[in-house]
Amino acid sequence: MATQRTWLLWRVSVFLAALAPLVFWGWQVANNAAGPEPGRYLLLNIGIGALWLLLFTLSLTPLTKLTRWKGFALIRRQLGLWTLAYATLHMLSYALFILGLNWALLGSELVKRPYIVVGMIALIGLAALGATSNRWAMKRLGKRWKPLHKFSYAILGLVLLHFFWVVRADMQEWAMYAAIAALIMATRLPPVARALPKLRYRFSRA
């Protein structure tokens, strides 16, 4: 029973940690502390938040292999759904603050800013993964479930491309995210994946 309470506390802590940035950004906007364009402030920060959450989610599998701590695996679906929530809010922020809900502008925006198309494809992919992240979908998809969810790495590539187009004037921040993504991707290589449990053993013996 104590273990169940511990895991519940862990899940609640993760939920609050994921919610906290949204509350903070909302507070900034409400108190006129978000700069001259609060809409763009929300758009950018929520988008970066979605990228961070995607990176965190994809890092959980190698962390589980490295530490064998059950807690990382327990929050994988939760963080994945938070990633989808942030990405959806990012899109809604664009529709509200940039388009002003004027969908007639969308066509010209897509021509001038093709990174929007890339972002929408990534969002559709995240929605597909979110919709199939439950036990019912796992049972129905069977062996197809794992290959489907490996598309999360392709989605990460799309998100990085989307962000690259947005911040071409300042590549330092993008390079940091790309380096973290490359490190996570490297852990999927069979030699590295096999080495992670061995590293855990060496650390435990040190």
Short mmCIF file of C-alpha atoms in Angstrom, two decimals:
data_model
loop_
_atom_site.label_atom_id
_atom_site.label_comp_id
_atom_site.label_asym_id
_atom_site.label_seq_id
_atom_site.Cartn_x
_atom_site.Cartn_y
_atom_site.Cartn_z
CA MET A 1 0.00 0.00 0.00
CA ALA A 2 2.86 2.34 0.83
CA THR A 3 4.36 1.66 -2.59
CA GLN A 4 1.09 2.57 -4.32
CA ARG A 5 0.99 5.85 -2.39
CA THR A 6 4.58 6.53 -3.42
CA TRP A 7 3.83 5.99 -7.10
CA LEU A 8 0.69 8.12 -6.82
CA LEU A 9 2.72 10.92 -5.25
CA TRP A 10 5.27 10.57 -8.05
CA ARG A 11 2.58 10.82 -10.73
CA VAL A 12 0.98 13.83 -9.03
CA SER A 13 4.39 15.52 -8.76
CA VAL A 14 5.00 15.01 -12.47
CA PHE A 15 1.52 16.35 -13.26
CA LEU A 16 2.14 19.50 -11.21
CA ALA A 17 5.61 19.97 -12.70
CA ALA A 18 4.16 19.79 -16.22
CA LEU A 19 1.34 22.16 -15.32
CA ALA A 20 3.54 24.72 -13.53
CA PRO A 21 5.00 26.41 -16.67
CA LEU A 22 1.53 27.02 -18.09
CA VAL A 23 0.42 28.59 -14.82
CA PHE A 24 3.56 30.74 -14.71
CA TRP A 25 3.20 31.95 -18.31
CA GLY A 26 -0.47 32.70 -17.72
CA TRP A 27 0.45 34.67 -14.61
CA GLN A 28 3.06 36.61 -16.61
CA VAL A 29 0.49 37.56 -19.22
CA ALA A 30 -2.14 38.47 -16.62
CA ASN A 31 0.33 40.76 -14.87
CA ASN A 32 1.61 42.47 -18.03
CA ALA A 33 5.04 40.87 -17.57
CA ALA A 34 5.14 39.01 -20.88
CA GLY A 35 6.50 41.80 -23.02
CA PRO A 36 4.79 43.88 -25.68
CA GLU A 37 3.36 40.84 -27.49
CA PRO A 38 1.94 38.44 -24.90
CA GLY A 39 0.37 36.27 -27.60
CA ARG A 40 3.71 35.60 -29.24
CA TYR A 41 5.23 35.11 -25.79
CA LEU A 42 2.77 32.30 -25.11
CA LEU A 43 3.15 30.85 -28.60
CA LEU A 44 6.93 30.60 -28.35
CA ASN A 45 7.15 29.38 -24.76
CA ILE A 46 4.44 26.75 -25.13
CA GLY A 47 6.14 25.49 -28.30
CA ILE A 48 9.50 25.20 -26.54
CA GLY A 49 7.74 23.53 -23.63
CA ALA A 50 6.31 20.93 -26.03
CA LEU A 51 9.82 20.24 -27.37
CA TRP A 52 11.23 19.80 -23.86
CA LEU A 53 8.42 17.43 -22.94
CA LEU A 54 8.99 15.38 -26.09
CA LEU A 55 12.69 15.12 -25.27
CA PHE A 56 11.90 14.12 -21.68
CA THR A 57 9.41 11.50 -22.87
CA LEU A 58 11.87 9.93 -25.31
CA SER A 59 14.61 9.89 -22.67
CA LEU A 60 12.53 7.76 -20.28
CA THR A 61 13.26 4.44 -22.01
CA PRO A 62 17.07 4.77 -21.88
CA LEU A 63 16.82 6.09 -18.32
CA THR A 64 14.80 3.02 -17.36
CA LYS A 65 17.41 0.73 -18.93
CA LEU A 66 20.20 2.62 -17.23
CA THR A 67 18.67 2.73 -13.74
CA ARG A 68 16.02 -0.02 -13.78
CA TRP A 69 13.84 2.39 -11.79
CA LYS A 70 10.16 1.71 -12.41
CA GLY A 71 9.21 5.34 -11.90
CA PHE A 72 10.48 6.43 -15.32
CA ALA A 73 8.34 3.85 -17.13
CA LEU A 74 5.29 4.79 -15.06
CA ILE A 75 5.20 8.37 -16.31
CA ARG A 76 5.97 7.70 -19.98
CA ARG A 77 2.34 7.81 -21.12
CA GLN A 78 1.62 10.76 -18.83
CA LEU A 79 4.47 12.84 -20.28
CA GLY A 80 3.52 11.79 -23.79
CA LEU A 81 0.00 13.12 -23.28
CA TRP A 82 1.40 16.31 -21.78
CA THR A 83 3.54 16.70 -24.91
CA LEU A 84 0.39 16.40 -27.02
CA ALA A 85 -1.40 18.91 -24.78
CA TYR A 86 1.40 21.47 -25.10
CA ALA A 87 1.61 20.96 -28.86
CA THR A 88 -2.15 21.45 -29.17
CA LEU A 89 -1.99 24.62 -27.08
CA HIS A 90 0.87 25.82 -29.26
CA MET A 91 -1.30 25.38 -32.36
CA LEU A 92 -4.28 27.06 -30.68
CA SER A 93 -2.05 29.98 -29.66
CA TYR A 94 -1.04 30.39 -33.29
CA ALA A 95 -4.67 30.26 -34.44
CA LEU A 96 -5.78 32.76 -31.80
CA PHE A 97 -2.91 35.24 -31.54
CA ILE A 98 -1.41 35.14 -35.06
CA LEU A 99 -4.39 34.33 -37.26
CA GLY A 100 -6.94 35.92 -34.96
CA LEU A 101 -9.13 32.90 -35.81
CA ASN A 102 -9.33 34.25 -39.34
CA TRP A 103 -8.92 30.97 -41.24
CA ALA A 104 -8.92 32.79 -44.58
CA LEU A 105 -5.36 33.85 -43.76
CA LEU A 106 -4.17 30.28 -43.31
CA GLY A 107 -3.53 29.63 -47.02
CA SER A 108 -1.18 32.58 -47.43
CA GLU A 109 0.50 31.75 -44.11
CA LEU A 110 1.24 28.21 -45.28
CA VAL A 111 2.86 29.56 -48.44
CA LYS A 112 4.98 32.14 -46.60
CA ARG A 113 5.82 29.90 -43.63
CA PRO A 114 6.15 26.22 -44.65
CA TYR A 115 7.33 25.35 -41.15
CA ILE A 116 3.67 25.58 -40.14
CA VAL A 117 2.95 22.55 -42.36
CA VAL A 118 5.80 20.65 -40.71
CA GLY A 119 4.45 21.56 -37.27
CA MET A 120 0.94 20.43 -38.19
CA ILE A 121 2.24 17.08 -39.45
CA ALA A 122 4.13 16.63 -36.16
CA LEU A 123 0.96 17.48 -34.22
CA ILE A 124 -1.09 14.95 -36.20
CA GLY A 125 1.58 12.35 -35.43
CA LEU A 126 1.48 13.18 -31.73
CA ALA A 127 -2.31 12.94 -31.78
CA ALA A 128 -2.10 9.48 -33.36
CA LEU A 129 0.37 8.34 -30.70
CA GLY A 130 -1.77 9.84 -27.94
CA ALA A 131 -4.90 8.13 -29.22
CA THR A 132 -3.13 4.75 -29.25
CA SER A 133 -1.32 5.06 -25.93
CA ASN A 134 -4.00 3.19 -23.96
CA ARG A 135 -4.31 -0.52 -23.20
CA TRP A 136 -7.28 -0.98 -25.53
CA ALA A 137 -5.27 0.32 -28.49
CA MET A 138 -2.25 -1.76 -27.51
CA LYS A 139 -4.40 -4.87 -27.47
CA ARG A 140 -6.08 -4.07 -30.79
CA LEU A 141 -2.84 -3.15 -32.58
CA GLY A 142 -0.86 -6.04 -31.14
CA LYS A 143 2.59 -6.31 -32.72
CA ARG A 144 1.94 -3.18 -34.78
CA TRP A 145 1.84 -0.99 -31.67
CA LYS A 146 5.59 -0.75 -31.08
CA PRO A 147 6.49 0.06 -34.71
CA LEU A 148 3.80 2.74 -34.69
CA HIS A 149 5.16 4.38 -31.56
CA LYS A 150 8.68 4.37 -32.95
CA PHE A 151 7.40 7.16 -35.19
CA SER A 152 7.93 9.37 -32.13
CA TYR A 153 11.55 9.75 -33.30
CA ALA A 154 10.41 10.89 -36.73
CA ILE A 155 8.10 13.35 -34.99
CA LEU A 156 11.08 14.63 -33.01
CA GLY A 157 12.87 15.26 -36.31
CA LEU A 158 9.87 17.19 -37.63
CA VAL A 159 9.67 19.28 -34.46
CA LEU A 160 13.38 20.12 -34.69
CA LEU A 161 12.93 21.09 -38.35
CA HIS A 162 9.94 23.26 -37.41
CA PHE A 163 11.96 24.96 -34.67
CA PHE A 164 14.98 25.35 -37.01
CA TRP A 165 12.87 27.34 -39.45
CA VAL A 166 11.52 29.53 -36.67
CA VAL A 167 14.86 30.46 -35.05
CA ARG A 168 17.23 30.56 -38.03
CA ALA A 169 18.60 33.89 -36.81
CA ASP A 170 19.89 32.33 -33.58
CA MET A 171 21.10 28.76 -34.00
CA GLN A 172 22.69 28.33 -30.57
CA GLU A 173 19.49 27.32 -28.81
CA TRP A 174 18.45 25.02 -31.65
CA ALA A 175 21.86 23.35 -31.62
CA MET A 176 21.41 22.55 -27.93
CA TYR A 177 18.09 20.81 -28.56
CA ALA A 178 19.51 19.00 -31.59
CA ALA A 179 22.45 17.74 -29.50
CA ILE A 180 20.12 16.42 -26.79
CA ALA A 181 17.96 14.77 -29.44
CA ALA A 182 21.04 13.18 -31.05
CA LEU A 183 22.11 11.79 -27.68
CA ILE A 184 18.66 10.29 -27.11
CA MET A 185 18.65 8.82 -30.61
CA ALA A 186 22.08 7.32 -30.01
CA THR A 187 20.72 5.33 -27.08
CA ARG A 188 18.44 3.51 -29.55
CA LEU A 189 21.41 2.09 -31.44
CA PRO A 190 21.71 -1.62 -30.56
CA PRO A 191 25.32 -1.43 -29.25
CA VAL A 192 24.48 1.54 -27.02
CA ALA A 193 21.19 0.01 -25.85
CA ARG A 194 23.03 -3.16 -24.86
CA ALA A 195 25.68 -1.14 -23.06
CA LEU A 196 23.26 0.75 -20.80
CA PRO A 197 22.58 -2.15 -18.38
CA LYS A 198 26.33 -2.76 -18.19
CA LEU A 199 26.89 0.87 -17.25
CA ARG A 200 24.31 0.50 -14.50
CA TYR A 201 26.18 -2.51 -13.18
CA ARG A 202 29.50 -0.65 -13.21
CA PHE A 203 27.99 2.34 -11.37
CA SER A 204 26.48 0.03 -8.74
CA ARG A 205 29.86 -1.59 -8.19
CA ALA A 206 31.73 1.71 -7.90
#
